[in-house]
């Protein structure tokens, strides 16, 4: 990989076609700004990376900088904030996910130190990951359309934590890594060694990216998955379907999605995605000049284009609420979080497809039976923990 493209990827990290049926969207819901209810506001909340409503009514917030962890009670009052950056045993490097285990305990994945840390229940408990079986470079993520290596996609299923990883033969970077991924699970027990177990092979379920995107070795529409009920929900770009599979990868249900939009890959679109991401992640004083950044992007785009599909991804993320509704986020080139736009398809167990559009000032992060939780930003850019009532029969 030449230096220019490496620099493009560094900037991003600091910062589909075929014959298929089309399932029409049966219902549309546009969430009005006044439907977004603020649960809690605090000076301790900055740039929110993740959010987790716990069974005891507390809401856990993960910031991108210290204090990394902010906890609010069920009434929205500040319970505590903690977690400083550093190399000590009770300090953190880059925590990038919150995970609720089957007992309701809250854990985080501290990326560069390759460990999980239990945050709730008194003293911190640490579970290191085996570097030979779970090296950081093998982890895959949906963030930035999979262009960065790590932080890992993390989930919870059957009382075990799930991560996505790729074999050593997979490409070192790019969204095509997601086509080679497998899901592995392990128990989080501070008193025992982590033993990863292979659960699901993504290529065995969806096939190869060459089927739809021949010659794309770096950037292309990509499969997305999430635990859902006793199995998994999975977006399959080869079939343009939302598939539900069991733990062996056997189909339980396949729902045809609406017609693909096939937004052409363009230098303008890549610039917009990358620069909006930089503005969201970096202080204004550190942001590059937009004209210089655009010039750099334009110069690197021919190399990027030669290794990529001719269209942007269709979808950016997939979540499952406890009622087993699948929430599939449409990729949006104009989105401020690298493709994570305001529109979500909602696919229920009967295969009916609805579409929700959230206000641009609200970023969904967690889906429960009654609420969609996320971060609301006011006109001054101040973030708050907020929620939207589902009122969809869930």
mmCIF file of C-alpha atoms in Angstrom:
data_model
loop_
_atom_site.group_PDB
_atom_site.id
_atom_site.type_symbol
_atom_site.label_atom_id
_atom_site.label_comp_id
_atom_site.label_asym_id
_atom_site.label_seq_id
_atom_site.Cartn_x
_atom_site.Cartn_y
_atom_site.Cartn_z
ATOM 1 C CA UNK A 1 0.000 0.000 0.000
ATOM 2 C CA UNK A 2 1.461 3.330 -1.024
ATOM 3 C CA UNK A 3 2.037 6.125 1.466
ATOM 4 C CA UNK A 4 -0.780 8.356 0.223
ATOM 5 C CA UNK A 5 -3.464 5.785 0.907
ATOM 6 C CA UNK A 6 -1.945 4.958 4.270
ATOM 7 C CA UNK A 7 -2.226 8.634 5.176
ATOM 8 C CA UNK A 8 -5.848 8.682 4.055
ATOM 9 C CA UNK A 9 -6.640 5.761 6.329
ATOM 10 C CA UNK A 10 -4.768 7.366 9.195
ATOM 11 C CA UNK A 11 -6.841 10.507 8.690
ATOM 12 C CA UNK A 12 -10.025 8.494 8.783
ATOM 13 C CA UNK A 13 -9.005 6.698 11.966
ATOM 14 C CA UNK A 14 -8.232 9.921 13.802
ATOM 15 C CA UNK A 15 -10.987 11.289 12.914
ATOM 16 C CA UNK A 16 -24.546 -3.506 -4.659
ATOM 17 C CA UNK A 17 -26.497 -4.943 -7.699
ATOM 18 C CA UNK A 18 -28.219 -8.120 -8.983
ATOM 19 C CA UNK A 19 -31.530 -9.816 -9.609
ATOM 20 C CA UNK A 20 -33.508 -9.896 -6.373
ATOM 21 C CA UNK A 21 -37.015 -9.275 -5.187
ATOM 22 C CA UNK A 22 -37.815 -5.981 -3.566
ATOM 23 C CA UNK A 23 -39.754 -5.734 -0.320
ATOM 24 C CA UNK A 24 -41.567 -2.424 -0.079
ATOM 25 C CA UNK A 25 -41.404 -0.378 3.101
ATOM 26 C CA UNK A 26 -44.788 -0.920 4.729
ATOM 27 C CA UNK A 27 -44.715 2.011 7.149
ATOM 28 C CA UNK A 28 -42.790 5.252 7.589
ATOM 29 C CA UNK A 29 -42.159 7.035 10.848
ATOM 30 C CA UNK A 30 -40.463 10.409 11.060
ATOM 31 C CA UNK A 31 -39.473 11.146 14.642
ATOM 32 C CA UNK A 32 -40.136 14.797 15.410
ATOM 33 C CA UNK A 33 -37.500 16.708 17.431
ATOM 34 C CA UNK A 34 -39.978 17.168 20.274
ATOM 35 C CA UNK A 35 -40.264 13.378 20.614
ATOM 36 C CA UNK A 36 -36.635 13.223 21.753
ATOM 37 C CA UNK A 37 -36.725 13.264 25.565
ATOM 38 C CA UNK A 38 -33.606 14.281 27.481
ATOM 39 C CA UNK A 39 -32.822 11.840 30.286
ATOM 40 C CA UNK A 40 -29.654 13.434 31.639
ATOM 41 C CA UNK A 41 -27.273 16.295 30.955
ATOM 42 C CA UNK A 42 -23.883 16.701 32.580
ATOM 43 C CA UNK A 43 -20.560 18.437 32.034
ATOM 44 C CA UNK A 44 -19.048 14.945 32.350
ATOM 45 C CA UNK A 45 -20.626 13.886 29.041
ATOM 46 C CA UNK A 46 -18.460 14.854 26.053
ATOM 47 C CA UNK A 47 -18.108 12.881 22.819
ATOM 48 C CA UNK A 48 -20.116 9.725 23.473
ATOM 49 C CA UNK A 49 -18.721 6.504 21.999
ATOM 50 C CA UNK A 50 -21.266 4.053 23.427
ATOM 51 C CA UNK A 51 -24.261 3.915 25.729
ATOM 52 C CA UNK A 52 -25.863 1.044 27.648
ATOM 53 C CA UNK A 53 -29.132 1.074 29.631
ATOM 54 C CA UNK A 54 -28.660 -1.499 32.418
ATOM 55 C CA UNK A 55 -31.386 -3.734 33.916
ATOM 56 C CA UNK A 56 -31.249 -1.825 37.227
ATOM 57 C CA UNK A 57 -32.357 1.415 35.495
ATOM 58 C CA UNK A 58 -28.925 3.002 35.345
ATOM 59 C CA UNK A 59 -27.647 4.328 32.049
ATOM 60 C CA UNK A 60 -23.938 3.913 31.360
ATOM 61 C CA UNK A 61 -22.146 6.321 29.032
ATOM 62 C CA UNK A 62 -18.702 5.807 27.488
ATOM 63 C CA UNK A 63 -16.860 8.992 26.514
ATOM 64 C CA UNK A 64 -13.935 9.197 24.098
ATOM 65 C CA UNK A 65 -11.793 10.882 26.801
ATOM 66 C CA UNK A 66 -11.690 10.928 30.585
ATOM 67 C CA UNK A 67 -13.734 10.615 32.550
ATOM 68 C CA UNK A 68 -14.396 7.676 30.271
ATOM 69 C CA UNK A 69 -17.422 6.375 32.177
ATOM 70 C CA UNK A 70 -20.447 8.342 33.342
ATOM 71 C CA UNK A 71 -23.371 6.663 35.102
ATOM 72 C CA UNK A 72 -26.860 8.120 35.561
ATOM 73 C CA UNK A 73 -29.597 6.651 37.727
ATOM 74 C CA UNK A 74 -33.128 5.901 36.561
ATOM 75 C CA UNK A 75 -34.220 9.495 37.284
ATOM 76 C CA UNK A 76 -31.360 10.998 35.262
ATOM 77 C CA UNK A 77 -29.264 12.117 38.212
ATOM 78 C CA UNK A 78 -25.507 11.656 38.075
ATOM 79 C CA UNK A 79 -24.563 8.489 39.945
ATOM 80 C CA UNK A 80 -20.809 8.647 39.349
ATOM 81 C CA UNK A 81 -18.109 9.322 36.789
ATOM 82 C CA UNK A 82 -14.707 7.664 36.686
ATOM 83 C CA UNK A 83 -11.994 6.237 34.474
ATOM 84 C CA UNK A 84 -8.802 8.130 33.702
ATOM 85 C CA UNK A 85 -6.344 7.649 30.863
ATOM 86 C CA UNK A 86 -3.067 6.044 31.850
ATOM 87 C CA UNK A 87 -1.070 2.860 32.253
ATOM 88 C CA UNK A 88 -2.070 1.925 35.785
ATOM 89 C CA UNK A 89 -4.168 -1.154 36.592
ATOM 90 C CA UNK A 90 -7.289 0.954 37.211
ATOM 91 C CA UNK A 91 -6.607 3.333 34.338
ATOM 92 C CA UNK A 92 -7.590 2.905 30.702
ATOM 93 C CA UNK A 93 -6.030 3.366 27.309
ATOM 94 C CA UNK A 94 -8.783 3.333 24.677
ATOM 95 C CA UNK A 95 -12.043 1.848 25.988
ATOM 96 C CA UNK A 96 -14.327 1.584 22.950
ATOM 97 C CA UNK A 97 -17.388 -0.494 23.819
ATOM 98 C CA UNK A 98 -19.809 -1.242 26.632
ATOM 99 C CA UNK A 99 -21.111 -4.785 27.042
ATOM 100 C CA UNK A 100 -23.846 -6.048 29.353
ATOM 101 C CA UNK A 101 -23.359 -9.687 30.303
ATOM 102 C CA UNK A 102 -26.211 -12.084 31.054
ATOM 103 C CA UNK A 103 -26.049 -11.202 34.761
ATOM 104 C CA UNK A 104 -26.438 -7.475 34.043
ATOM 105 C CA UNK A 105 -22.812 -6.590 34.809
ATOM 106 C CA UNK A 106 -21.270 -3.823 32.680
ATOM 107 C CA UNK A 107 -17.932 -4.434 30.935
ATOM 108 C CA UNK A 108 -15.740 -2.424 28.597
ATOM 109 C CA UNK A 109 -13.177 -3.448 25.989
ATOM 110 C CA UNK A 110 -9.931 -1.524 26.525
ATOM 111 C CA UNK A 111 -8.582 -1.755 22.993
ATOM 112 C CA UNK A 112 -4.826 -1.188 23.040
ATOM 113 C CA UNK A 113 -4.365 -3.117 26.269
ATOM 114 C CA UNK A 114 -6.470 -5.984 24.860
ATOM 115 C CA UNK A 115 -8.502 -6.634 27.952
ATOM 116 C CA UNK A 116 -12.075 -6.526 29.180
ATOM 117 C CA UNK A 117 -12.751 -4.719 32.436
ATOM 118 C CA UNK A 118 -15.850 -5.158 34.603
ATOM 119 C CA UNK A 119 -16.991 -1.699 35.612
ATOM 120 C CA UNK A 120 -20.005 -2.435 37.817
ATOM 121 C CA UNK A 121 -20.253 -4.272 41.112
ATOM 122 C CA UNK A 122 -17.543 -2.550 43.138
ATOM 123 C CA UNK A 123 -13.864 -3.034 42.319
ATOM 124 C CA UNK A 124 -12.742 -3.311 38.720
ATOM 125 C CA UNK A 125 -12.174 -6.865 37.509
ATOM 126 C CA UNK A 126 -9.808 -7.426 34.577
ATOM 127 C CA UNK A 127 -9.859 -10.198 31.977
ATOM 128 C CA UNK A 128 -6.889 -10.116 29.549
ATOM 129 C CA UNK A 129 -7.327 -11.533 26.045
ATOM 130 C CA UNK A 130 -4.861 -14.104 24.656
ATOM 131 C CA UNK A 131 -2.623 -12.263 22.214
ATOM 132 C CA UNK A 132 -1.918 -15.345 20.094
ATOM 133 C CA UNK A 133 -5.596 -16.093 19.396
ATOM 134 C CA UNK A 134 -7.096 -12.612 19.612
ATOM 135 C CA UNK A 135 -4.513 -10.062 18.437
ATOM 136 C CA UNK A 136 -5.836 -6.542 17.947
ATOM 137 C CA UNK A 137 -4.928 -6.571 14.249
ATOM 138 C CA UNK A 138 -7.362 -9.449 13.658
ATOM 139 C CA UNK A 139 -10.410 -7.589 14.993
ATOM 140 C CA UNK A 140 -13.005 -6.124 12.645
ATOM 141 C CA UNK A 141 -15.337 -3.191 13.130
ATOM 142 C CA UNK A 142 -18.211 -1.458 11.352
ATOM 143 C CA UNK A 143 -16.897 1.954 12.389
ATOM 144 C CA UNK A 144 -15.841 4.157 9.462
ATOM 145 C CA UNK A 145 -17.281 1.503 7.109
ATOM 146 C CA UNK A 146 -14.653 -0.968 8.320
ATOM 147 C CA UNK A 147 -11.730 1.098 7.015
ATOM 148 C CA UNK A 148 -9.927 1.166 10.347
ATOM 149 C CA UNK A 149 -8.397 -1.828 12.122
ATOM 150 C CA UNK A 150 -10.069 -2.101 15.515
ATOM 151 C CA UNK A 151 -11.720 -1.193 17.777
ATOM 152 C CA UNK A 152 -13.546 -4.487 17.649
ATOM 153 C CA UNK A 153 -17.179 -5.089 16.981
ATOM 154 C CA UNK A 154 -18.380 -6.552 20.304
ATOM 155 C CA UNK A 155 -21.645 -8.261 21.221
ATOM 156 C CA UNK A 156 -23.159 -10.589 23.817
ATOM 157 C CA UNK A 157 -24.873 -13.883 23.057
ATOM 158 C CA UNK A 158 -25.844 -16.871 25.177
ATOM 159 C CA UNK A 159 -24.022 -15.586 28.237
ATOM 160 C CA UNK A 160 -20.787 -15.151 26.297
ATOM 161 C CA UNK A 161 -19.057 -12.165 24.709
ATOM 162 C CA UNK A 162 -18.704 -12.123 20.928
ATOM 163 C CA UNK A 163 -16.040 -10.425 18.834
ATOM 164 C CA UNK A 164 -15.443 -10.433 15.097
ATOM 165 C CA UNK A 165 -12.009 -11.392 13.812
ATOM 166 C CA UNK A 166 -10.355 -12.321 10.531
ATOM 167 C CA UNK A 167 -7.712 -14.945 9.746
ATOM 168 C CA UNK A 168 -4.097 -13.897 9.044
ATOM 169 C CA UNK A 169 -4.713 -14.333 5.302
ATOM 170 C CA UNK A 170 -7.361 -11.570 5.253
ATOM 171 C CA UNK A 171 -6.545 -8.109 3.863
ATOM 172 C CA UNK A 172 -4.771 -5.924 6.459
ATOM 173 C CA UNK A 173 -7.258 -3.054 6.064
ATOM 174 C CA UNK A 174 -10.479 -2.106 4.343
ATOM 175 C CA UNK A 175 -14.142 -3.015 4.506
ATOM 176 C CA UNK A 176 -13.576 -6.221 2.492
ATOM 177 C CA UNK A 177 -12.110 -7.688 5.712
ATOM 178 C CA UNK A 178 -15.689 -7.941 6.941
ATOM 179 C CA UNK A 179 -16.435 -10.491 4.207
ATOM 180 C CA UNK A 180 -13.780 -12.794 5.718
ATOM 181 C CA UNK A 181 -14.843 -12.417 9.347
ATOM 182 C CA UNK A 182 -15.810 -15.065 11.840
ATOM 183 C CA UNK A 183 -17.503 -14.589 15.180
ATOM 184 C CA UNK A 184 -15.825 -16.069 18.236
ATOM 185 C CA UNK A 185 -17.210 -16.216 21.747
ATOM 186 C CA UNK A 186 -15.720 -16.498 25.219
ATOM 187 C CA UNK A 187 -16.761 -16.130 28.830
ATOM 188 C CA UNK A 188 -15.686 -13.137 30.877
ATOM 189 C CA UNK A 189 -14.443 -14.683 34.106
ATOM 190 C CA UNK A 190 -11.679 -12.909 36.050
ATOM 191 C CA UNK A 191 -10.734 -16.229 37.643
ATOM 192 C CA UNK A 192 -10.132 -18.199 34.436
ATOM 193 C CA UNK A 193 -8.269 -17.883 31.141
ATOM 194 C CA UNK A 194 -10.194 -16.734 28.071
ATOM 195 C CA UNK A 195 -10.803 -19.616 25.679
ATOM 196 C CA UNK A 196 -12.205 -18.389 22.334
ATOM 197 C CA UNK A 197 -14.701 -20.606 20.516
ATOM 198 C CA UNK A 198 -15.623 -20.152 16.856
ATOM 199 C CA UNK A 199 -19.359 -19.545 16.490
ATOM 200 C CA UNK A 200 -20.182 -18.350 12.992
ATOM 201 C CA UNK A 201 -18.300 -17.928 9.703
ATOM 202 C CA UNK A 202 -19.557 -14.906 7.749
ATOM 203 C CA UNK A 203 -18.236 -16.068 4.322
ATOM 204 C CA UNK A 204 -19.900 -19.451 4.797
ATOM 205 C CA UNK A 205 -23.224 -17.622 5.143
ATOM 206 C CA UNK A 206 -22.981 -14.756 2.619
ATOM 207 C CA UNK A 207 -20.338 -15.991 0.177
ATOM 208 C CA UNK A 208 -17.586 -13.877 -1.356
ATOM 209 C CA UNK A 209 -17.497 -10.193 -2.234
ATOM 210 C CA UNK A 210 -16.373 -11.163 -5.744
ATOM 211 C CA UNK A 211 -19.911 -12.363 -6.484
ATOM 212 C CA UNK A 212 -21.234 -8.797 -6.579
ATOM 213 C CA UNK A 213 -18.162 -6.579 -6.467
ATOM 214 C CA UNK A 214 -15.412 -8.203 -8.560
ATOM 215 C CA UNK A 215 -12.014 -6.625 -8.210
ATOM 216 C CA UNK A 216 -12.901 -4.685 -5.047
ATOM 217 C CA UNK A 217 -10.097 -5.593 -2.666
ATOM 218 C CA UNK A 218 -10.334 -2.663 -0.272
ATOM 219 C CA UNK A 219 -13.698 -0.843 -0.050
ATOM 220 C CA UNK A 220 -17.149 -2.237 -0.931
ATOM 221 C CA UNK A 221 -20.619 -2.796 0.540
ATOM 222 C CA UNK A 222 -20.107 -5.179 3.439
ATOM 223 C CA UNK A 223 -22.048 -7.731 5.519
ATOM 224 C CA UNK A 224 -23.285 -6.620 8.935
ATOM 225 C CA UNK A 225 -24.419 -8.848 11.783
ATOM 226 C CA UNK A 226 -25.771 -8.802 15.315
ATOM 227 C CA UNK A 227 -26.919 -11.397 17.879
ATOM 228 C CA UNK A 228 -30.710 -11.636 17.776
ATOM 229 C CA UNK A 229 -32.746 -14.042 19.879
ATOM 230 C CA UNK A 230 -31.281 -17.545 19.798
ATOM 231 C CA UNK A 231 -29.350 -16.828 16.602
ATOM 232 C CA UNK A 232 -28.150 -13.918 14.510
ATOM 233 C CA UNK A 233 -29.536 -11.283 12.173
ATOM 234 C CA UNK A 234 -27.303 -10.587 9.200
ATOM 235 C CA UNK A 235 -27.386 -8.178 6.268
ATOM 236 C CA UNK A 236 -26.305 -10.030 3.127
ATOM 237 C CA UNK A 237 -25.113 -7.669 0.339
ATOM 238 C CA UNK A 238 -24.970 -10.499 -2.201
ATOM 239 C CA UNK A 239 -28.700 -11.197 -1.845
ATOM 240 C CA UNK A 240 -29.836 -7.772 -0.616
ATOM 241 C CA UNK A 241 -31.576 -9.542 2.254
ATOM 242 C CA UNK A 242 -31.910 -9.393 6.009
ATOM 243 C CA UNK A 243 -31.281 -12.992 7.008
ATOM 244 C CA UNK A 244 -31.851 -14.655 10.347
ATOM 245 C CA UNK A 245 -29.614 -17.665 10.923
ATOM 246 C CA UNK A 246 -29.000 -20.093 13.766
ATOM 247 C CA UNK A 247 -25.637 -20.654 15.417
ATOM 248 C CA UNK A 248 -24.694 -23.096 12.656
ATOM 249 C CA UNK A 249 -25.418 -20.529 9.945
ATOM 250 C CA UNK A 250 -28.604 -22.246 8.732
ATOM 251 C CA UNK A 251 -31.337 -19.922 7.502
ATOM 252 C CA UNK A 252 -34.308 -19.328 9.773
ATOM 253 C CA UNK A 253 -35.752 -16.478 7.697
ATOM 254 C CA UNK A 254 -34.733 -14.342 4.704
ATOM 255 C CA UNK A 255 -36.396 -10.968 4.081
ATOM 256 C CA UNK A 256 -35.878 -9.151 0.790
ATOM 257 C CA UNK A 257 -34.885 -5.551 1.409
ATOM 258 C CA UNK A 258 -35.996 -2.476 -0.552
ATOM 259 C CA UNK A 259 -34.282 -1.775 -3.852
ATOM 260 C CA UNK A 260 -30.639 -0.778 -3.488
ATOM 261 C CA UNK A 261 -29.859 2.888 -4.063
ATOM 262 C CA UNK A 262 -26.391 2.193 -5.513
ATOM 263 C CA UNK A 263 -24.914 5.615 -4.781
ATOM 264 C CA UNK A 264 -21.858 5.970 -7.080
ATOM 265 C CA UNK A 265 -18.488 6.055 -5.336
ATOM 266 C CA UNK A 266 -17.050 9.540 -5.771
ATOM 267 C CA UNK A 267 -14.208 11.743 -4.585
ATOM 268 C CA UNK A 268 -16.771 14.301 -3.398
ATOM 269 C CA UNK A 269 -18.552 11.710 -1.297
ATOM 270 C CA UNK A 270 -15.363 10.376 0.276
ATOM 271 C CA UNK A 271 -14.223 13.884 1.107
ATOM 272 C CA UNK A 272 -17.555 14.697 2.711
ATOM 273 C CA UNK A 273 -17.493 11.530 4.835
ATOM 274 C CA UNK A 274 -13.884 11.954 5.950
ATOM 275 C CA UNK A 275 -13.993 15.673 6.658
ATOM 276 C CA UNK A 276 -17.274 15.483 8.574
ATOM 277 C CA UNK A 277 -15.708 12.715 10.675
ATOM 278 C CA UNK A 278 -12.676 14.876 11.422
ATOM 279 C CA UNK A 279 -14.899 17.771 12.455
ATOM 280 C CA UNK A 280 -16.851 15.480 14.759
ATOM 281 C CA UNK A 281 -13.785 13.945 16.402
ATOM 282 C CA UNK A 282 -11.166 16.713 16.559
ATOM 283 C CA UNK A 283 -11.093 20.105 18.299
ATOM 284 C CA UNK A 284 -11.602 22.918 15.810
ATOM 285 C CA UNK A 285 -8.074 24.246 16.396
ATOM 286 C CA UNK A 286 -6.607 20.896 15.236
ATOM 287 C CA UNK A 287 -8.779 20.395 12.159
ATOM 288 C CA UNK A 288 -7.035 20.626 8.776
ATOM 289 C CA UNK A 289 -7.902 23.280 6.247
ATOM 290 C CA UNK A 290 -10.838 21.967 4.181
ATOM 291 C CA UNK A 291 -9.343 23.025 0.824
ATOM 292 C CA UNK A 292 -5.997 21.354 1.567
ATOM 293 C CA UNK A 293 -7.734 18.229 2.854
ATOM 294 C CA UNK A 294 -9.923 18.065 -0.267
ATOM 295 C CA UNK A 295 -6.843 18.412 -2.487
ATOM 296 C CA UNK A 296 -5.141 15.566 -0.646
ATOM 297 C CA UNK A 297 -8.257 13.384 -0.917
ATOM 298 C CA UNK A 298 -8.655 14.109 -4.628
ATOM 299 C CA UNK A 299 -5.035 13.157 -5.287
ATOM 300 C CA UNK A 300 -5.461 9.821 -3.512
ATOM 301 C CA UNK A 301 -8.902 8.966 -4.852
ATOM 302 C CA UNK A 302 -7.792 7.283 -8.147
ATOM 303 C CA UNK A 303 -5.766 4.727 -6.167
ATOM 304 C CA UNK A 304 -8.643 4.275 -3.719
ATOM 305 C CA UNK A 305 -11.149 3.904 -6.563
ATOM 306 C CA UNK A 306 -9.045 1.290 -8.368
ATOM 307 C CA UNK A 307 -9.292 -1.021 -5.345
ATOM 308 C CA UNK A 308 -12.939 -0.382 -4.496
ATOM 309 C CA UNK A 309 -16.465 -1.120 -5.670
ATOM 310 C CA UNK A 310 -18.136 1.493 -7.853
ATOM 311 C CA UNK A 311 -20.816 2.204 -5.232
ATOM 312 C CA UNK A 312 -20.933 3.249 -1.589
ATOM 313 C CA UNK A 313 -22.259 0.765 0.992
ATOM 314 C CA UNK A 314 -26.020 0.460 1.380
ATOM 315 C CA UNK A 315 -26.050 0.013 5.163
ATOM 316 C CA UNK A 316 -23.820 1.061 8.051
ATOM 317 C CA UNK A 317 -24.955 -0.777 11.194
ATOM 318 C CA UNK A 318 -27.363 -3.412 12.498
ATOM 319 C CA UNK A 319 -28.883 -3.782 15.952
ATOM 320 C CA UNK A 320 -31.482 -6.113 17.488
ATOM 321 C CA UNK A 321 -33.939 -5.079 20.193
ATOM 322 C CA UNK A 322 -35.113 -7.601 22.829
ATOM 323 C CA UNK A 323 -38.327 -8.236 20.849
ATOM 324 C CA UNK A 324 -36.090 -9.452 17.977
ATOM 325 C CA UNK A 325 -36.797 -6.552 15.684
ATOM 326 C CA UNK A 326 -33.766 -5.870 13.498
ATOM 327 C CA UNK A 327 -32.713 -2.207 13.131
ATOM 328 C CA UNK A 328 -30.680 -1.712 9.957
ATOM 329 C CA UNK A 329 -29.081 1.712 9.486
ATOM 330 C CA UNK A 330 -28.923 3.107 5.963
ATOM 331 C CA UNK A 331 -25.503 4.322 4.865
ATOM 332 C CA UNK A 332 -25.637 8.074 4.180
ATOM 333 C CA UNK A 333 -22.844 9.807 2.276
ATOM 334 C CA UNK A 334 -23.932 13.121 3.792
ATOM 335 C CA UNK A 335 -23.936 11.692 7.336
ATOM 336 C CA UNK A 336 -21.687 13.284 9.939
ATOM 337 C CA UNK A 337 -20.522 9.968 11.461
ATOM 338 C CA UNK A 338 -18.969 8.371 8.380
ATOM 339 C CA UNK A 339 -22.099 7.061 6.735
ATOM 340 C CA UNK A 340 -24.241 6.665 9.841
ATOM 341 C CA UNK A 341 -27.312 8.521 8.679
ATOM 342 C CA UNK A 342 -30.697 9.207 10.314
ATOM 343 C CA UNK A 343 -32.735 6.510 8.501
ATOM 344 C CA UNK A 344 -33.185 2.991 9.855
ATOM 345 C CA UNK A 345 -35.116 0.054 8.439
ATOM 346 C CA UNK A 346 -37.001 -1.909 11.103
ATOM 347 C CA UNK A 347 -37.678 -5.559 10.211
ATOM 348 C CA UNK A 348 -39.941 -7.520 12.544
ATOM 349 C CA UNK A 349 -40.127 -11.290 13.012
ATOM 350 C CA UNK A 350 -42.912 -11.547 10.409
ATOM 351 C CA UNK A 351 -40.714 -9.897 7.777
ATOM 352 C CA UNK A 352 -42.585 -6.579 7.642
ATOM 353 C CA UNK A 353 -40.281 -3.645 6.868
ATOM 354 C CA UNK A 354 -40.782 -0.152 8.289
ATOM 355 C CA UNK A 355 -38.494 2.859 8.116
ATOM 356 C CA UNK A 356 -37.725 5.324 10.875
ATOM 357 C CA UNK A 357 -36.092 8.698 10.309
ATOM 358 C CA UNK A 358 -34.574 10.277 13.411
ATOM 359 C CA UNK A 359 -33.782 13.978 13.800
ATOM 360 C CA UNK A 360 -30.248 14.887 12.734
ATOM 361 C CA UNK A 361 -29.652 16.063 16.303
ATOM 362 C CA UNK A 362 -30.240 12.559 17.724
ATOM 363 C CA UNK A 363 -27.839 9.620 17.337
ATOM 364 C CA UNK A 364 -29.322 6.217 18.309
ATOM 365 C CA UNK A 365 -27.004 3.902 20.230
ATOM 366 C CA UNK A 366 -29.162 1.317 22.048
ATOM 367 C CA UNK A 367 -32.531 -0.285 21.337
ATOM 368 C CA UNK A 368 -34.744 -1.646 24.111
ATOM 369 C CA UNK A 369 -38.306 -2.965 23.955
ATOM 370 C CA UNK A 370 -39.820 0.421 24.752
ATOM 371 C CA UNK A 371 -37.195 3.004 23.840
ATOM 372 C CA UNK A 372 -34.469 3.974 21.445
ATOM 373 C CA UNK A 373 -31.623 5.426 23.513
ATOM 374 C CA UNK A 374 -28.961 7.730 22.192
ATOM 375 C CA UNK A 375 -27.318 11.130 22.316
ATOM 376 C CA UNK A 376 -29.132 14.387 21.577
ATOM 377 C CA UNK A 377 -27.131 17.478 20.663
ATOM 378 C CA UNK A 378 -28.566 20.973 21.133
ATOM 379 C CA UNK A 379 -27.995 24.013 18.927
ATOM 380 C CA UNK A 380 -24.769 24.792 20.818
ATOM 381 C CA UNK A 381 -23.420 21.277 20.322
ATOM 382 C CA UNK A 382 -23.959 20.223 23.960
ATOM 383 C CA UNK A 383 -24.687 16.464 24.188
ATOM 384 C CA UNK A 384 -27.289 14.866 26.444
ATOM 385 C CA UNK A 385 -28.402 11.304 27.078
ATOM 386 C CA UNK A 386 -31.851 11.020 25.519
ATOM 387 C CA UNK A 387 -34.470 8.573 24.335
ATOM 388 C CA UNK A 388 -37.380 8.188 21.946
ATOM 389 C CA UNK A 389 -40.503 6.220 22.869
ATOM 390 C CA UNK A 390 -40.934 3.401 20.401
ATOM 391 C CA UNK A 391 -44.753 3.183 20.449
ATOM 392 C CA UNK A 392 -44.593 0.602 17.656
ATOM 393 C CA UNK A 393 -46.182 -2.307 19.405
ATOM 394 C CA UNK A 394 -42.848 -3.487 20.772
#
